[in-house]
Short mmCIF file of N, CA and C in Angstrom, two decimals:
data_model
loop_
_atom_site.label_atom_id
_atom_site.label_comp_id
_atom_site.label_asym_id
_atom_site.label_seq_id
_atom_site.Cartn_x
_atom_site.Cartn_y
_atom_site.Cartn_z
N MET A 1 -6.79 0.80 -0.93
CA MET A 1 -5.65 1.57 -1.35
C MET A 1 -5.08 0.98 -2.65
N LEU A 2 -5.05 -0.31 -2.73
CA LEU A 2 -4.56 -0.92 -3.97
C LEU A 2 -5.52 -0.67 -5.12
N TYR A 3 -6.81 -0.56 -4.80
CA TYR A 3 -7.80 -0.24 -5.83
C TYR A 3 -7.48 1.11 -6.46
N TRP A 4 -7.21 2.11 -5.61
CA TRP A 4 -6.92 3.44 -6.13
C TRP A 4 -5.59 3.46 -6.88
N SER A 5 -4.65 2.66 -6.47
CA SER A 5 -3.38 2.56 -7.21
C SER A 5 -3.65 2.04 -8.62
N LEU A 6 -4.49 1.03 -8.72
CA LEU A 6 -4.83 0.48 -10.02
C LEU A 6 -5.58 1.50 -10.87
N VAL A 7 -6.49 2.26 -10.25
CA VAL A 7 -7.24 3.29 -10.98
C VAL A 7 -6.29 4.34 -11.55
N PHE A 8 -5.36 4.83 -10.73
CA PHE A 8 -4.42 5.83 -11.21
C PHE A 8 -3.48 5.26 -12.26
N PHE A 9 -3.13 3.99 -12.13
CA PHE A 9 -2.29 3.35 -13.15
C PHE A 9 -3.02 3.28 -14.48
N LEU A 10 -4.30 2.92 -14.45
CA LEU A 10 -5.08 2.86 -15.68
C LEU A 10 -5.27 4.24 -16.29
N ILE A 11 -5.48 5.25 -15.45
CA ILE A 11 -5.57 6.63 -15.95
C ILE A 11 -4.26 7.01 -16.63
N SER A 12 -3.16 6.60 -16.02
CA SER A 12 -1.85 6.90 -16.59
C SER A 12 -1.68 6.23 -17.95
N LEU A 13 -2.10 4.99 -18.07
CA LEU A 13 -1.98 4.30 -19.35
C LEU A 13 -2.82 4.97 -20.43
N VAL A 14 -4.06 5.30 -20.11
CA VAL A 14 -4.95 5.94 -21.09
C VAL A 14 -4.41 7.31 -21.47
N ALA A 15 -3.95 8.08 -20.49
CA ALA A 15 -3.40 9.40 -20.79
C ALA A 15 -2.13 9.29 -21.63
N GLY A 16 -1.33 8.29 -21.37
CA GLY A 16 -0.12 8.08 -22.17
C GLY A 16 -0.44 7.74 -23.62
N ILE A 17 -1.47 6.93 -23.81
CA ILE A 17 -1.88 6.57 -25.17
C ILE A 17 -2.42 7.79 -25.91
N LEU A 18 -3.14 8.65 -25.19
CA LEU A 18 -3.72 9.84 -25.81
C LEU A 18 -2.70 10.98 -25.96
N GLY A 19 -1.51 10.80 -25.44
CA GLY A 19 -0.46 11.80 -25.60
C GLY A 19 -0.46 12.88 -24.53
N LEU A 20 -1.16 12.67 -23.45
CA LEU A 20 -1.19 13.63 -22.34
C LEU A 20 -0.10 13.27 -21.35
N ASN A 21 1.11 13.65 -21.65
CA ASN A 21 2.27 13.20 -20.88
C ASN A 21 2.26 13.72 -19.44
N ASN A 22 1.83 14.96 -19.24
CA ASN A 22 1.82 15.50 -17.88
C ASN A 22 0.83 14.75 -17.00
N VAL A 23 -0.35 14.47 -17.52
CA VAL A 23 -1.37 13.74 -16.76
C VAL A 23 -0.90 12.32 -16.50
N ALA A 24 -0.28 11.71 -17.50
CA ALA A 24 0.22 10.34 -17.35
C ALA A 24 1.30 10.27 -16.28
N GLY A 25 2.22 11.22 -16.29
CA GLY A 25 3.30 11.23 -15.30
C GLY A 25 2.79 11.44 -13.90
N LEU A 26 1.87 12.38 -13.75
CA LEU A 26 1.31 12.66 -12.43
C LEU A 26 0.52 11.46 -11.90
N SER A 27 -0.27 10.84 -12.77
CA SER A 27 -1.05 9.67 -12.35
C SER A 27 -0.13 8.52 -11.95
N MET A 28 0.95 8.34 -12.68
CA MET A 28 1.89 7.27 -12.35
C MET A 28 2.58 7.55 -11.03
N ASP A 29 2.92 8.82 -10.79
CA ASP A 29 3.55 9.17 -9.51
C ASP A 29 2.60 8.91 -8.34
N ILE A 30 1.33 9.23 -8.51
CA ILE A 30 0.35 8.98 -7.45
C ILE A 30 0.20 7.48 -7.22
N ALA A 31 0.15 6.71 -8.29
CA ALA A 31 0.03 5.25 -8.16
C ALA A 31 1.24 4.67 -7.44
N LYS A 32 2.43 5.13 -7.78
CA LYS A 32 3.65 4.64 -7.11
C LYS A 32 3.63 4.98 -5.62
N PHE A 33 3.20 6.20 -5.31
CA PHE A 33 3.12 6.62 -3.91
C PHE A 33 2.14 5.76 -3.13
N LEU A 34 0.98 5.50 -3.71
CA LEU A 34 -0.02 4.68 -3.01
C LEU A 34 0.45 3.25 -2.81
N ILE A 35 1.15 2.69 -3.77
CA ILE A 35 1.68 1.33 -3.61
C ILE A 35 2.75 1.30 -2.52
N ALA A 36 3.62 2.31 -2.51
CA ALA A 36 4.66 2.37 -1.48
C ALA A 36 4.04 2.53 -0.10
N LEU A 37 3.02 3.38 0.00
CA LEU A 37 2.32 3.56 1.27
C LEU A 37 1.66 2.27 1.73
N PHE A 38 1.05 1.54 0.80
CA PHE A 38 0.44 0.26 1.13
C PHE A 38 1.48 -0.72 1.66
N LEU A 39 2.63 -0.79 1.00
CA LEU A 39 3.67 -1.72 1.44
C LEU A 39 4.19 -1.37 2.83
N VAL A 40 4.41 -0.09 3.08
CA VAL A 40 4.89 0.33 4.40
C VAL A 40 3.86 -0.01 5.47
N LEU A 41 2.60 0.31 5.22
CA LEU A 41 1.56 0.01 6.20
C LEU A 41 1.37 -1.49 6.40
N ALA A 42 1.52 -2.27 5.34
CA ALA A 42 1.39 -3.72 5.47
C ALA A 42 2.52 -4.30 6.32
N ILE A 43 3.74 -3.82 6.11
CA ILE A 43 4.89 -4.31 6.89
C ILE A 43 4.74 -3.91 8.36
N VAL A 44 4.33 -2.67 8.62
CA VAL A 44 4.14 -2.21 10.00
C VAL A 44 3.03 -3.02 10.67
N SER A 45 1.95 -3.24 9.96
CA SER A 45 0.84 -4.02 10.52
C SER A 45 1.27 -5.46 10.82
N PHE A 46 2.04 -6.04 9.94
CA PHE A 46 2.54 -7.39 10.15
C PHE A 46 3.46 -7.45 11.37
N ALA A 47 4.34 -6.47 11.51
CA ALA A 47 5.26 -6.44 12.65
C ALA A 47 4.51 -6.26 13.96
N ILE A 48 3.53 -5.39 13.97
CA ILE A 48 2.73 -5.19 15.19
C ILE A 48 1.94 -6.45 15.53
N GLY A 49 1.44 -7.13 14.51
CA GLY A 49 0.72 -8.39 14.75
C GLY A 49 1.60 -9.45 15.36
N ILE A 50 2.82 -9.58 14.88
CA ILE A 50 3.75 -10.56 15.45
C ILE A 50 4.09 -10.18 16.89
N TRP A 51 4.34 -8.88 17.11
CA TRP A 51 4.72 -8.42 18.46
C TRP A 51 3.59 -8.66 19.46
N THR A 52 2.35 -8.36 19.09
CA THR A 52 1.24 -8.56 20.02
C THR A 52 0.95 -10.05 20.21
N TYR A 53 1.16 -10.86 19.18
CA TYR A 53 0.96 -12.30 19.33
C TYR A 53 1.95 -12.88 20.34
N LYS A 54 3.20 -12.47 20.22
CA LYS A 54 4.21 -12.96 21.16
C LYS A 54 3.91 -12.50 22.58
N LYS A 55 3.45 -11.26 22.70
CA LYS A 55 3.13 -10.72 24.03
C LYS A 55 1.94 -11.47 24.64
N ALA A 56 0.91 -11.73 23.84
CA ALA A 56 -0.25 -12.45 24.34
C ALA A 56 0.11 -13.90 24.67
N LYS A 57 0.96 -14.50 23.88
CA LYS A 57 1.39 -15.88 24.14
C LYS A 57 2.15 -15.96 25.45
N ASN A 58 3.00 -14.97 25.75
CA ASN A 58 3.73 -14.94 27.01
C ASN A 58 2.79 -14.77 28.19
N LEU A 59 1.74 -13.96 28.02
CA LEU A 59 0.79 -13.74 29.11
C LEU A 59 -0.01 -15.01 29.40
N LEU A 60 -0.32 -15.77 28.37
CA LEU A 60 -1.09 -17.00 28.57
C LEU A 60 -0.26 -18.10 29.21
N ASN A 61 1.03 -18.09 28.99
CA ASN A 61 1.90 -19.13 29.54
C ASN A 61 2.21 -18.91 31.02
N LYS A 62 1.96 -17.74 31.54
CA LYS A 62 2.28 -17.47 32.95
C LYS A 62 1.27 -18.04 33.88
#
């Protein structure tokens, strides 16, 4: 997902240099969305990992 964010960011930079403002704006919006999605999924995954670790630790201590 971060790979595609970087790809869209680079497309945005090239389009901006060439004067294609609509393409640059759209590519930047897609890149921002993908980065935000990555961050949300990373935080959720981290929280679930902590929760399952605590649950498994409690089961082993019984």
